[in-house]
Amino acid sequence: GESVGLHLPTLSVQEGDNSIINCAYSNSASDYFIWYKQESGKGPQFIIDIRSNMDKRQGQRVTVLLNKTVKHLSLQIAATQPGDSAVYFCAENPNSGNTPLVFGKGTRLSVIA
Amino acid sequence: DVKVTQSSRYLVKRTGEKVFLECVQDMDHENMFWYRQDPGLGLRLIYFSYDVKMKEKGDIPEGYSVSREKKERFSLILESASTNQTSMYLCASSDAYGYTFGSGTRLTVV
């Protein structure tokens, strides 16, 4: 999962298996959460989002789970493919005026073919 | 296809040079942001702007300034580049539905 420090957490997954990437967020008032995927040489791209009035949201092969009690967010990728190899960031909207999104430090997903 | 365009993908500058990083968006977004990205540190906010000629400091504004003279363009300025400003710089714009990022500029200061 996400952590403080200079080492990027890495998750290695066999092709075809499911991946779970975790994120602990900091602000209990945050009302909106987003997962981004960043491939090598590219900027982060939107994957899926969830509002704080939900605890689960599904997209195509991806599911985001939100546990507000413990301030935890997870991204589940079904049937992981080599093209899923990337760095994944969670982001929270602090819901405080016009404050920018707060990003986690990222998790690198490596898919083993 | 809507997008955020950063003028340079790779840039090499000398210590002490004044450096301009340009960002243009075609989505008519009010909000624009500059981040730097370093291994293990994630995305750190340098400056942001919610309107033309408006700017706000982010978490690490020291050594940087910005300019927003037109809605679609947000420039990051390194007044006197230093080696610790070697990094990947990401520009983003946003509306109510989330951020769109550019592809980044990898700046090396030698």
Short mmCIF file of C-alpha atoms in Angstrom, two decimals:
data_model
loop_
_atom_site.label_atom_id
_atom_site.label_comp_id
_atom_site.label_asym_id
_atom_site.label_seq_id
_atom_site.Cartn_x
_atom_site.Cartn_y
_atom_site.Cartn_z
CA GLY A 1 0.00 0.00 0.00
CA GLU A 2 0.90 3.68 0.08
CA SER A 3 3.54 4.81 2.56
CA VAL A 4 5.78 7.68 3.49
CA GLY A 5 9.42 7.58 2.40
CA LEU A 6 11.69 7.29 -0.59
CA HIS A 7 10.83 3.72 -1.58
CA LEU A 8 7.85 3.24 -3.83
CA PRO A 9 5.79 0.27 -2.67
CA THR A 10 5.73 -2.45 -5.29
CA LEU A 11 3.17 -5.12 -5.94
CA SER A 12 4.07 -8.03 -8.23
CA VAL A 13 1.20 -10.06 -9.61
CA GLN A 14 0.98 -13.00 -11.97
CA GLU A 15 -0.85 -12.30 -15.21
CA GLY A 16 -4.48 -13.36 -14.85
CA ASP A 17 -4.55 -12.98 -11.07
CA ASN A 18 -6.45 -10.23 -9.26
CA SER A 19 -4.56 -7.21 -7.88
CA ILE A 20 -5.42 -5.19 -4.82
CA ILE A 21 -3.76 -1.84 -4.24
CA ASN A 22 -4.36 -0.12 -0.94
CA CYS A 23 -4.37 3.50 0.16
CA ALA A 24 -4.78 5.09 3.57
CA TYR A 25 -6.12 8.62 3.37
CA SER A 26 -5.71 11.29 5.98
CA ASN A 27 -8.78 13.50 6.16
CA SER A 28 -12.05 12.19 7.54
CA ALA A 29 -13.86 15.13 5.92
CA SER A 30 -12.76 14.12 2.40
CA ASP A 31 -15.81 13.54 0.23
CA TYR A 32 -14.43 12.31 -3.08
CA PHE A 33 -11.69 9.88 -4.00
CA ILE A 34 -10.00 9.05 -7.28
CA TRP A 35 -7.60 6.42 -8.52
CA TYR A 36 -5.08 7.35 -11.21
CA LYS A 37 -2.82 5.14 -13.32
CA GLN A 38 0.53 6.42 -14.54
CA GLU A 39 2.35 4.47 -17.23
CA SER A 40 6.01 5.03 -17.92
CA GLY A 41 6.63 8.34 -19.70
CA LYS A 42 3.04 9.52 -19.34
CA GLY A 43 1.02 11.67 -16.99
CA PRO A 44 -1.46 10.13 -14.54
CA GLN A 45 -4.77 9.08 -16.08
CA PHE A 46 -8.15 8.78 -14.37
CA ILE A 47 -9.28 5.21 -13.68
CA ILE A 48 -12.25 5.35 -11.33
CA ASP A 49 -13.70 7.55 -8.63
CA ILE A 50 -16.02 7.17 -5.65
CA ARG A 51 -17.95 9.59 -3.47
CA SER A 52 -18.02 9.31 0.30
CA ASN A 53 -21.70 8.32 0.33
CA MET A 54 -20.76 5.04 -1.37
CA ASP A 55 -18.61 2.13 -0.22
CA LYS A 56 -18.12 0.37 -3.53
CA ARG A 57 -18.03 1.28 -7.18
CA GLN A 58 -17.30 -0.93 -10.15
CA GLY A 59 -15.89 -0.16 -13.55
CA GLN A 60 -14.57 -2.32 -16.31
CA ARG A 61 -12.28 -4.85 -14.53
CA VAL A 62 -11.74 -2.38 -11.69
CA THR A 63 -13.50 -1.95 -8.37
CA VAL A 64 -12.89 0.71 -5.76
CA LEU A 65 -13.78 0.05 -2.13
CA LEU A 66 -14.07 2.78 0.48
CA ASN A 67 -13.98 2.16 4.22
CA LYS A 68 -14.58 5.49 5.92
CA THR A 69 -14.35 4.01 9.40
CA VAL A 70 -10.65 3.28 9.00
CA LYS A 71 -10.01 5.84 6.21
CA HIS A 72 -8.98 3.20 3.74
CA LEU A 73 -9.38 2.99 -0.01
CA SER A 74 -8.55 0.07 -2.26
CA LEU A 75 -8.40 -0.57 -5.97
CA GLN A 76 -9.06 -4.07 -7.20
CA ILE A 77 -8.08 -5.07 -10.72
CA ALA A 78 -9.55 -8.31 -12.01
CA ALA A 79 -7.62 -10.63 -14.31
CA THR A 80 -4.52 -8.42 -14.30
CA GLN A 81 -2.88 -7.96 -17.69
CA PRO A 82 0.62 -6.83 -18.69
CA GLY A 83 -0.88 -3.50 -19.78
CA ASP A 84 -1.89 -2.88 -16.17
CA SER A 85 1.77 -2.48 -15.18
CA ALA A 86 2.05 1.10 -13.96
CA VAL A 87 2.19 3.29 -10.87
CA TYR A 88 -1.20 3.77 -9.23
CA PHE A 89 -2.08 6.82 -7.14
CA CYS A 90 -5.03 7.47 -4.91
CA ALA A 91 -6.24 11.03 -4.41
CA GLU A 92 -8.69 12.59 -1.97
CA ASN A 93 -10.69 15.77 -2.18
CA PRO A 94 -10.40 17.38 1.27
CA ASN A 95 -13.82 19.03 0.91
CA SER A 96 -12.46 22.27 2.26
CA GLY A 97 -13.31 25.19 0.03
CA ASN A 98 -11.36 24.97 -3.19
CA THR A 99 -8.46 22.93 -1.81
CA PRO A 100 -6.65 20.85 -4.43
CA LEU A 101 -6.67 17.07 -4.42
CA VAL A 102 -4.21 15.40 -2.07
CA PHE A 103 -2.30 12.57 -3.74
CA GLY A 104 -0.83 9.46 -2.19
CA LYS A 105 2.76 8.50 -2.97
CA GLY A 106 1.87 5.70 -5.36
CA THR A 107 2.23 1.95 -5.68
CA ARG A 108 4.03 0.31 -8.57
CA LEU A 109 2.21 -2.69 -10.02
CA SER A 110 4.36 -5.16 -11.93
CA VAL A 111 2.61 -7.90 -13.88
CA ILE A 112 4.55 -11.09 -14.39
CA ALA A 113 3.73 -12.75 -17.69
CA ASP B 1 -9.65 14.67 -27.88
CA VAL B 2 -9.33 17.05 -24.94
CA LYS B 3 -5.92 17.46 -23.50
CA VAL B 4 -3.28 19.24 -21.51
CA THR B 5 -0.12 19.96 -23.48
CA GLN B 6 3.28 20.59 -21.96
CA SER B 7 5.64 22.25 -24.38
CA SER B 8 8.71 20.08 -23.74
CA ARG B 9 9.08 16.40 -22.87
CA TYR B 10 12.77 16.67 -21.96
CA LEU B 11 14.77 19.72 -20.98
CA VAL B 12 18.38 20.16 -19.87
CA LYS B 13 19.35 23.47 -18.30
CA ARG B 14 22.39 24.84 -16.52
CA THR B 15 22.50 25.89 -12.88
CA GLY B 16 21.47 29.52 -12.54
CA GLU B 17 19.45 29.65 -15.78
CA LYS B 18 15.91 30.99 -15.82
CA VAL B 19 13.61 28.21 -16.97
CA PHE B 20 10.08 28.41 -18.33
CA LEU B 21 7.79 25.40 -18.41
CA GLU B 22 4.65 25.97 -20.44
CA CYS B 23 1.30 24.27 -20.13
CA VAL B 24 -1.78 24.75 -22.30
CA GLN B 25 -5.23 23.16 -21.91
CA ASP B 26 -8.07 23.16 -24.41
CA MET B 27 -10.93 22.23 -22.07
CA ASP B 28 -11.82 25.73 -20.86
CA HIS B 29 -11.02 24.64 -17.30
CA GLU B 30 -10.84 27.28 -14.59
CA ASN B 31 -8.30 25.42 -12.47
CA MET B 32 -4.70 24.63 -13.32
CA PHE B 33 -1.90 23.06 -11.29
CA TRP B 34 1.83 22.42 -11.34
CA TYR B 35 3.29 19.37 -9.59
CA ARG B 36 6.71 17.89 -9.37
CA GLN B 37 7.13 14.16 -9.14
CA ASP B 38 10.12 12.45 -7.55
CA PRO B 39 10.61 8.73 -6.86
CA GLY B 40 8.94 7.69 -3.63
CA LEU B 41 7.62 11.19 -2.92
CA GLY B 42 4.61 11.10 -5.20
CA LEU B 43 3.06 14.25 -6.59
CA ARG B 44 3.89 17.42 -4.72
CA LEU B 45 1.94 20.58 -5.46
CA ILE B 46 4.04 23.61 -6.38
CA TYR B 47 1.46 26.23 -7.37
CA PHE B 48 -2.12 26.34 -8.55
CA SER B 49 -4.50 28.82 -10.08
CA TYR B 50 -8.29 29.04 -10.00
CA ASP B 51 -8.60 31.98 -12.37
CA VAL B 52 -6.69 34.18 -14.76
CA LYS B 53 -4.05 36.27 -13.00
CA MET B 54 -4.69 34.37 -9.80
CA LYS B 55 -2.18 32.06 -8.11
CA GLU B 56 -1.88 30.18 -4.87
CA LYS B 57 1.14 28.53 -3.29
CA GLY B 58 1.10 24.80 -2.96
CA ASP B 59 3.20 22.66 -0.66
CA ILE B 60 6.64 23.39 -2.17
CA PRO B 61 6.61 26.84 -3.85
CA GLU B 62 10.17 27.83 -2.90
CA GLY B 63 12.34 28.50 -5.93
CA TYR B 64 9.36 28.67 -8.29
CA SER B 65 6.91 31.23 -9.58
CA VAL B 66 3.97 31.01 -11.98
CA SER B 67 2.09 33.09 -14.49
CA ARG B 68 -1.51 32.82 -15.67
CA GLU B 69 -2.19 35.60 -18.17
CA LYS B 70 -4.73 33.60 -20.16
CA LYS B 71 -7.21 30.98 -19.04
CA GLU B 72 -5.74 28.23 -21.16
CA ARG B 73 -2.08 28.76 -20.27
CA PHE B 74 -0.25 28.26 -16.98
CA SER B 75 3.51 28.76 -16.89
CA LEU B 76 5.96 27.56 -14.26
CA ILE B 77 9.12 29.61 -13.84
CA LEU B 78 12.35 28.60 -12.18
CA GLU B 79 14.00 31.94 -11.53
CA SER B 80 17.49 30.45 -11.04
CA ALA B 81 17.58 26.73 -11.67
CA SER B 82 19.39 24.53 -9.18
CA THR B 83 20.34 20.86 -9.32
CA ASN B 84 17.75 19.97 -6.67
CA GLN B 85 15.08 21.08 -9.10
CA THR B 86 15.92 18.19 -11.39
CA SER B 87 12.60 16.37 -11.54
CA MET B 88 9.53 15.42 -13.54
CA TYR B 89 7.10 18.32 -13.74
CA LEU B 90 3.42 17.65 -14.33
CA CYS B 91 0.76 20.17 -15.26
CA ALA B 92 -2.94 19.48 -14.73
CA SER B 93 -6.23 21.24 -15.26
CA SER B 94 -9.55 20.46 -13.65
CA ASP B 95 -13.24 21.07 -13.55
CA ALA B 96 -15.78 19.54 -11.17
CA TYR B 97 -15.14 16.10 -12.62
CA GLY B 98 -11.48 15.63 -11.93
CA TYR B 99 -8.01 16.38 -13.11
CA THR B 100 -6.50 15.92 -16.55
CA PHE B 101 -2.73 15.71 -16.62
CA GLY B 102 -0.19 16.54 -19.26
CA SER B 103 2.52 14.03 -20.21
CA GLY B 104 5.13 15.75 -18.09
CA THR B 105 8.42 17.55 -18.64
CA ARG B 106 11.54 15.84 -17.38
CA LEU B 107 13.90 18.64 -16.39
CA THR B 108 17.57 18.02 -15.69
CA VAL B 109 19.62 20.84 -14.19
CA VAL B 110 23.36 20.37 -14.61
#
